[in-house]
Amino acid sequence: MAARAYWQGQIRLALVSIPVEIYPATKSGAAVSFRQIHEPSGKPIKYEKVVSGVGPVDPDEILKGYELSKGNYVLLQQDEIEAVKIESRKTLELVQFVEADAIDVLYYEKPYFVLPADDLAEEAYAVLRDALRRTKKVGLGQLSVRGREQLVSLKPCGRGLVLEVLRYADEVTRAQTYFRSLPDMEADADLLDLATTIIEKKTGPFKPEEFHDRYVDALHQLIEKKKKAKGKRVIEDVEEDAPSRGANVIDLMAALKKSVGDGSGSSKKSATKKATSRSTAKSKPSRSRATTARKKSA
């Protein structure tokens, strides 16, 4: 089945309009969902809407309420909520352009593929894509979908364009809220050399297919075993070595040297040599100072 477009309309750049279709670039197929089951009957459990002291209520008697304070609500009718929804527009106007690395990673929420809607739109689409690539800029605009406005960015991706939904500023927690209590210090140069060597040794191309959610894989395996067991209970205990109380108290230099030693060859030798020479330089007096000391003793 062909994918269903998330949005259809046009991207406007000044006086140029480009008909496009936008499709989801991600899917949630890996997740495992469960239903709650009443074991004696084997039937799924349903939920009733109830009011304390009243019992089950009719759906027509339910309103949406915004809590102002504990137990104090403003009640809203559904038609009142519908009235303030943003009218869906079929135009995404690019109102600003920023440097490609100017948007913090915390703002990115969800990506979409953008495709030209027809053959006539392909030339203008290619011009916009290549212009963004040449200038190394990202386009910004607001997309109206299902009564709400989403802040979005537009950037080139291979032969096409990718639109990414961005979070608004009030949805992002400032990093300083968590990082301000960290000490303002620089890493030890010797330790930094060793850590850099480890990173370089483990550097390679990103291959997402090599990574799997082991929890989801284990759930699928358990479900398969339960199917074969025909309803019998299956319990598997996986024992792991419990960390000792002092497991976090380590000799960082020794651990890094050992990590570098797991690799081979020149990178290991060069990093160890750098760390050793710096360590020796710190502890060993210079030749001139040693000579002066001998003259004084004579």
Coordinates of C-alpha atoms in Angstrom, one line a residue:
M1 CA 0.0 0.0 0.0
A2 CA 1.4 3.4 -0.9
A3 CA 2.2 5.7 2.0
R4 CA -0.4 8.4 2.8
A5 CA 0.7 12.0 2.5
Y6 CA 0.9 13.8 5.9
W7 CA 0.4 17.1 4.1
Q8 CA -0.2 18.4 0.6
G9 CA 0.2 22.0 -0.5
Q10 CA 2.9 24.3 -1.7
I11 CA 6.1 25.7 -0.4
R12 CA 6.4 29.4 -1.2
L13 CA 9.8 31.1 -1.6
A14 CA 9.1 34.8 -2.3
L15 CA 6.9 34.8 -5.5
V16 CA 7.7 31.1 -6.3
S17 CA 5.3 28.4 -5.3
I18 CA 6.3 24.7 -5.4
P19 CA 3.5 22.1 -5.1
V20 CA 4.7 19.3 -2.8
E21 CA 3.6 16.3 -0.8
I22 CA 5.1 15.5 2.7
Y23 CA 5.4 11.9 3.9
P24 CA 6.5 10.6 7.4
A25 CA 10.2 9.6 7.4
T26 CA 9.9 7.4 10.5
K27 CA 7.7 4.6 11.8
S28 CA 7.1 3.0 15.1
G29 CA 7.0 -0.6 14.0
A30 CA 9.6 -1.8 16.5
A31 CA 7.5 -1.2 19.6
V32 CA 5.6 -4.1 21.3
S33 CA 2.1 -3.2 22.6
F34 CA 0.1 -5.1 25.2
R35 CA -3.6 -5.3 26.2
Q36 CA -4.7 -6.0 29.7
I37 CA -6.5 -9.3 29.9
H38 CA -8.9 -10.8 32.5
E39 CA -7.2 -14.1 33.1
P40 CA -10.2 -16.3 34.2
S41 CA -12.2 -15.4 31.1
G42 CA -9.4 -14.5 28.7
K43 CA -11.2 -11.4 27.6
P44 CA -9.7 -7.9 27.2
I45 CA -10.4 -5.4 30.0
K46 CA -12.4 -2.3 29.0
Y47 CA -12.4 1.1 30.9
E48 CA -15.4 3.0 32.0
K49 CA -15.5 6.7 32.7
V50 CA -16.7 7.1 36.3
V51 CA -17.1 9.9 38.8
S52 CA -16.3 9.4 42.4
G53 CA -19.6 9.0 44.3
V54 CA -21.6 9.0 41.1
G55 CA -20.5 6.0 39.2
P56 CA -20.4 5.5 35.4
V57 CA -21.4 8.6 33.4
D58 CA -22.7 9.3 29.9
P59 CA -20.1 10.5 27.4
D60 CA -22.5 13.4 26.5
E61 CA -22.1 14.7 30.1
I62 CA -18.3 15.1 29.8
L63 CA -16.6 18.4 29.2
K64 CA -13.0 19.4 29.0
G65 CA -11.6 21.3 31.9
Y66 CA -8.5 23.3 32.5
E67 CA -7.3 23.2 36.1
L68 CA -6.6 26.7 37.4
S69 CA -5.9 25.6 41.0
K70 CA -6.5 22.4 43.0
G71 CA -10.1 21.4 42.3
N72 CA -10.9 24.7 40.4
Y73 CA -11.5 24.3 36.6
V74 CA -12.5 26.3 33.6
L75 CA -14.9 24.2 31.6
L76 CA -14.8 24.3 27.8
Q77 CA -17.3 23.0 25.2
Q78 CA -15.9 21.1 22.3
D79 CA -17.2 23.7 19.8
E80 CA -15.4 26.4 21.7
I81 CA -12.2 24.5 21.4
E82 CA -12.8 23.9 17.7
A83 CA -13.4 27.6 17.1
V84 CA -9.9 28.6 18.1
K85 CA -8.1 26.0 16.0
I86 CA -5.9 27.5 13.3
E87 CA -7.4 27.3 9.8
S88 CA -5.5 24.7 7.8
R89 CA -3.5 26.4 5.1
K90 CA -2.1 24.8 2.0
T91 CA 1.0 27.0 1.9
L92 CA 4.2 26.7 3.8
E93 CA 6.0 30.1 3.5
L94 CA 9.7 30.1 4.1
V95 CA 10.0 33.3 6.2
Q96 CA 13.7 33.0 7.3
F97 CA 16.9 31.2 6.6
V98 CA 19.6 30.2 9.2
E99 CA 23.0 28.5 9.2
A100 CA 22.7 24.7 8.9
D101 CA 24.2 24.3 12.4
A102 CA 22.4 27.1 14.1
I103 CA 19.5 25.0 15.4
D104 CA 20.3 23.1 18.6
V105 CA 19.6 19.4 18.4
L106 CA 17.1 19.7 21.3
Y107 CA 14.7 21.5 19.0
Y108 CA 14.4 18.7 16.4
E109 CA 11.3 16.5 16.9
K110 CA 10.3 14.5 13.8
P111 CA 11.4 14.3 10.2
Y112 CA 9.4 14.1 7.0
F113 CA 10.3 13.6 3.3
V114 CA 9.2 16.4 0.9
L115 CA 8.5 15.4 -2.7
P116 CA 7.4 17.5 -5.7
A117 CA 3.7 16.9 -6.3
D118 CA 4.0 16.5 -10.1
D119 CA 6.5 16.7 -13.0
L120 CA 5.9 20.5 -13.4
A121 CA 7.2 21.1 -9.9
E122 CA 10.4 19.2 -10.3
E123 CA 12.5 22.1 -11.7
A124 CA 11.6 24.6 -9.0
Y125 CA 12.0 21.9 -6.4
A126 CA 15.6 21.2 -7.6
V127 CA 16.4 24.9 -7.6
L128 CA 15.3 25.3 -4.0
R129 CA 17.2 22.1 -2.9
D130 CA 20.4 23.1 -4.6
A131 CA 20.2 26.7 -3.4
L132 CA 19.9 25.5 0.2
R133 CA 22.8 23.2 -0.3
R134 CA 25.0 25.9 -1.9
T135 CA 24.3 28.5 0.8
K136 CA 24.5 25.9 3.6
K137 CA 21.2 27.3 4.9
V138 CA 18.1 25.9 6.5
G139 CA 14.6 27.3 5.7
L140 CA 12.2 28.1 8.5
G141 CA 8.4 28.4 8.4
Q142 CA 5.2 27.4 10.1
L143 CA 3.0 24.5 8.8
S144 CA -0.7 24.4 9.6
V145 CA -1.9 20.9 10.2
R146 CA -5.1 19.6 12.0
G147 CA -5.8 22.9 13.6
R148 CA -2.3 23.6 15.0
E149 CA 0.7 25.4 13.7
Q150 CA 4.1 23.6 13.7
L151 CA 7.4 25.3 13.5
V152 CA 9.4 23.5 10.8
S153 CA 12.8 23.5 9.1
L154 CA 13.5 22.6 5.5
K155 CA 16.9 21.3 4.3
P156 CA 18.4 19.2 1.5
C157 CA 18.9 15.5 1.8
G158 CA 20.5 13.6 -1.1
R159 CA 18.3 14.1 -4.1
G160 CA 15.4 15.5 -2.1
L161 CA 14.4 17.7 0.8
V162 CA 13.6 16.9 4.4
L163 CA 11.2 18.8 6.6
E164 CA 11.7 18.6 10.3
V165 CA 9.1 19.6 12.9
L166 CA 10.8 21.7 15.6
R167 CA 9.8 22.2 19.2
Y168 CA 8.9 25.8 20.3
A169 CA 11.1 27.6 22.7
D170 CA 8.8 27.0 25.7
E171 CA 9.0 23.2 25.1
V172 CA 12.7 23.0 25.5
T173 CA 14.5 23.0 28.9
R174 CA 17.6 25.2 29.0
A175 CA 20.8 23.1 29.3
Q176 CA 22.1 25.5 32.0
T177 CA 19.2 24.3 34.3
Y178 CA 21.1 21.0 34.6
F179 CA 24.7 21.9 33.8
R180 CA 25.3 25.1 35.9
S181 CA 26.3 23.0 38.9
L182 CA 29.1 21.3 37.1
P183 CA 32.6 22.5 37.9
D184 CA 34.3 24.8 35.4
M185 CA 37.4 22.7 34.9
E186 CA 39.5 21.4 32.0
A187 CA 40.4 17.7 31.6
D188 CA 43.9 16.4 32.4
A189 CA 46.0 16.5 29.2
D190 CA 47.3 12.9 29.7
L191 CA 43.9 11.5 30.3
L192 CA 42.5 13.5 27.3
D193 CA 45.2 12.0 25.0
L194 CA 44.2 8.5 26.0
A195 CA 40.4 9.1 25.7
T196 CA 41.0 10.7 22.3
T197 CA 42.9 7.6 21.1
I198 CA 40.0 5.4 22.2
I199 CA 37.5 7.5 20.3
E200 CA 39.6 7.5 17.1
K201 CA 40.1 3.8 17.4
K202 CA 36.3 3.2 17.6
T203 CA 35.4 5.8 14.9
G204 CA 33.6 4.4 11.8
P205 CA 30.6 5.0 9.5
F206 CA 27.2 5.2 11.0
K207 CA 25.3 1.9 10.2
P208 CA 21.9 2.1 12.0
E209 CA 21.0 -1.4 10.9
E210 CA 23.7 -2.8 13.2
F211 CA 21.9 -1.5 16.3
H212 CA 18.8 -3.3 17.7
D213 CA 16.6 -2.7 20.7
R214 CA 17.5 -5.8 22.7
Y215 CA 14.5 -5.4 25.0
V216 CA 12.1 -5.6 22.0
D217 CA 14.0 -8.5 20.5
A218 CA 13.8 -10.4 23.9
L219 CA 10.0 -9.7 24.1
H220 CA 9.5 -11.2 20.6
Q221 CA 11.5 -14.2 21.6
L222 CA 9.4 -14.6 24.8
I223 CA 6.2 -14.3 22.8
E224 CA 7.4 -17.0 20.4
K225 CA 8.2 -19.3 23.3
K226 CA 4.8 -18.7 24.8
K227 CA 3.1 -19.6 21.6
K228 CA 5.0 -22.9 21.4
A229 CA 4.4 -23.6 25.1
K230 CA 0.6 -23.3 24.4
G231 CA -0.2 -21.1 27.4
K232 CA 2.2 -22.5 29.9
R233 CA 4.1 -19.9 32.0
V234 CA 7.7 -19.2 30.8
I235 CA 10.1 -17.5 33.2
E236 CA 13.7 -16.9 32.4
D237 CA 16.1 -15.4 35.0
V238 CA 19.2 -13.7 33.7
E239 CA 21.8 -13.4 36.3
E240 CA 24.2 -10.5 36.2
D241 CA 27.2 -9.7 38.3
A242 CA 26.1 -7.1 40.9
P243 CA 28.6 -4.2 41.0
S244 CA 30.4 -3.8 44.2
R245 CA 29.9 -0.7 46.3
G246 CA 33.2 0.8 45.2
A247 CA 32.7 0.0 41.5
N248 CA 32.7 3.6 40.5
V249 CA 35.9 4.4 42.4
I250 CA 38.4 3.6 39.7
D251 CA 41.9 4.6 38.7
L252 CA 40.9 6.6 35.6
M253 CA 44.5 6.6 34.1
A254 CA 44.8 2.8 34.5
A255 CA 41.3 2.2 33.0
L256 CA 42.1 4.4 30.0
K257 CA 45.5 2.8 29.4
K258 CA 43.9 -0.6 29.6
S259 CA 41.2 0.4 27.1
V260 CA 43.8 1.7 24.7
G261 CA 45.7 -1.6 25.2
D262 CA 42.8 -3.5 23.9
G263 CA 43.6 -2.1 20.4
S264 CA 46.6 -2.6 18.2
G265 CA 49.6 -0.9 17.0
S266 CA 50.7 2.7 16.6
S267 CA 47.8 4.6 18.1
K268 CA 48.3 2.7 21.4
K269 CA 52.0 3.3 21.5
S270 CA 51.8 7.0 20.6
A271 CA 49.1 7.7 23.2
T272 CA 50.9 5.8 25.9
K273 CA 54.2 7.4 24.9
K274 CA 52.6 10.9 25.2
A275 CA 51.2 10.2 28.6
T276 CA 54.4 8.7 29.9
S277 CA 56.6 11.5 28.6
R278 CA 54.3 14.2 30.1
S279 CA 54.2 12.3 33.4
T280 CA 58.1 12.0 33.4
A281 CA 58.4 15.7 32.5
K282 CA 56.3 16.7 35.5
S283 CA 58.2 14.6 38.0
K284 CA 61.8 14.8 36.7
P285 CA 63.9 18.0 37.3
S286 CA 65.4 19.7 34.3
R287 CA 69.1 19.1 33.4
S288 CA 70.2 22.6 34.3
R289 CA 68.5 22.4 37.8
A290 CA 70.1 19.1 38.5
T291 CA 73.6 20.5 37.5
T292 CA 73.1 23.5 39.8
A293 CA 72.1 21.2 42.7
R294 CA 75.3 19.1 42.3
K295 CA 77.5 22.3 42.3
K296 CA 75.9 23.5 45.5
S297 CA 76.5 20.2 47.2
A298 CA 80.1 20.1 46.1

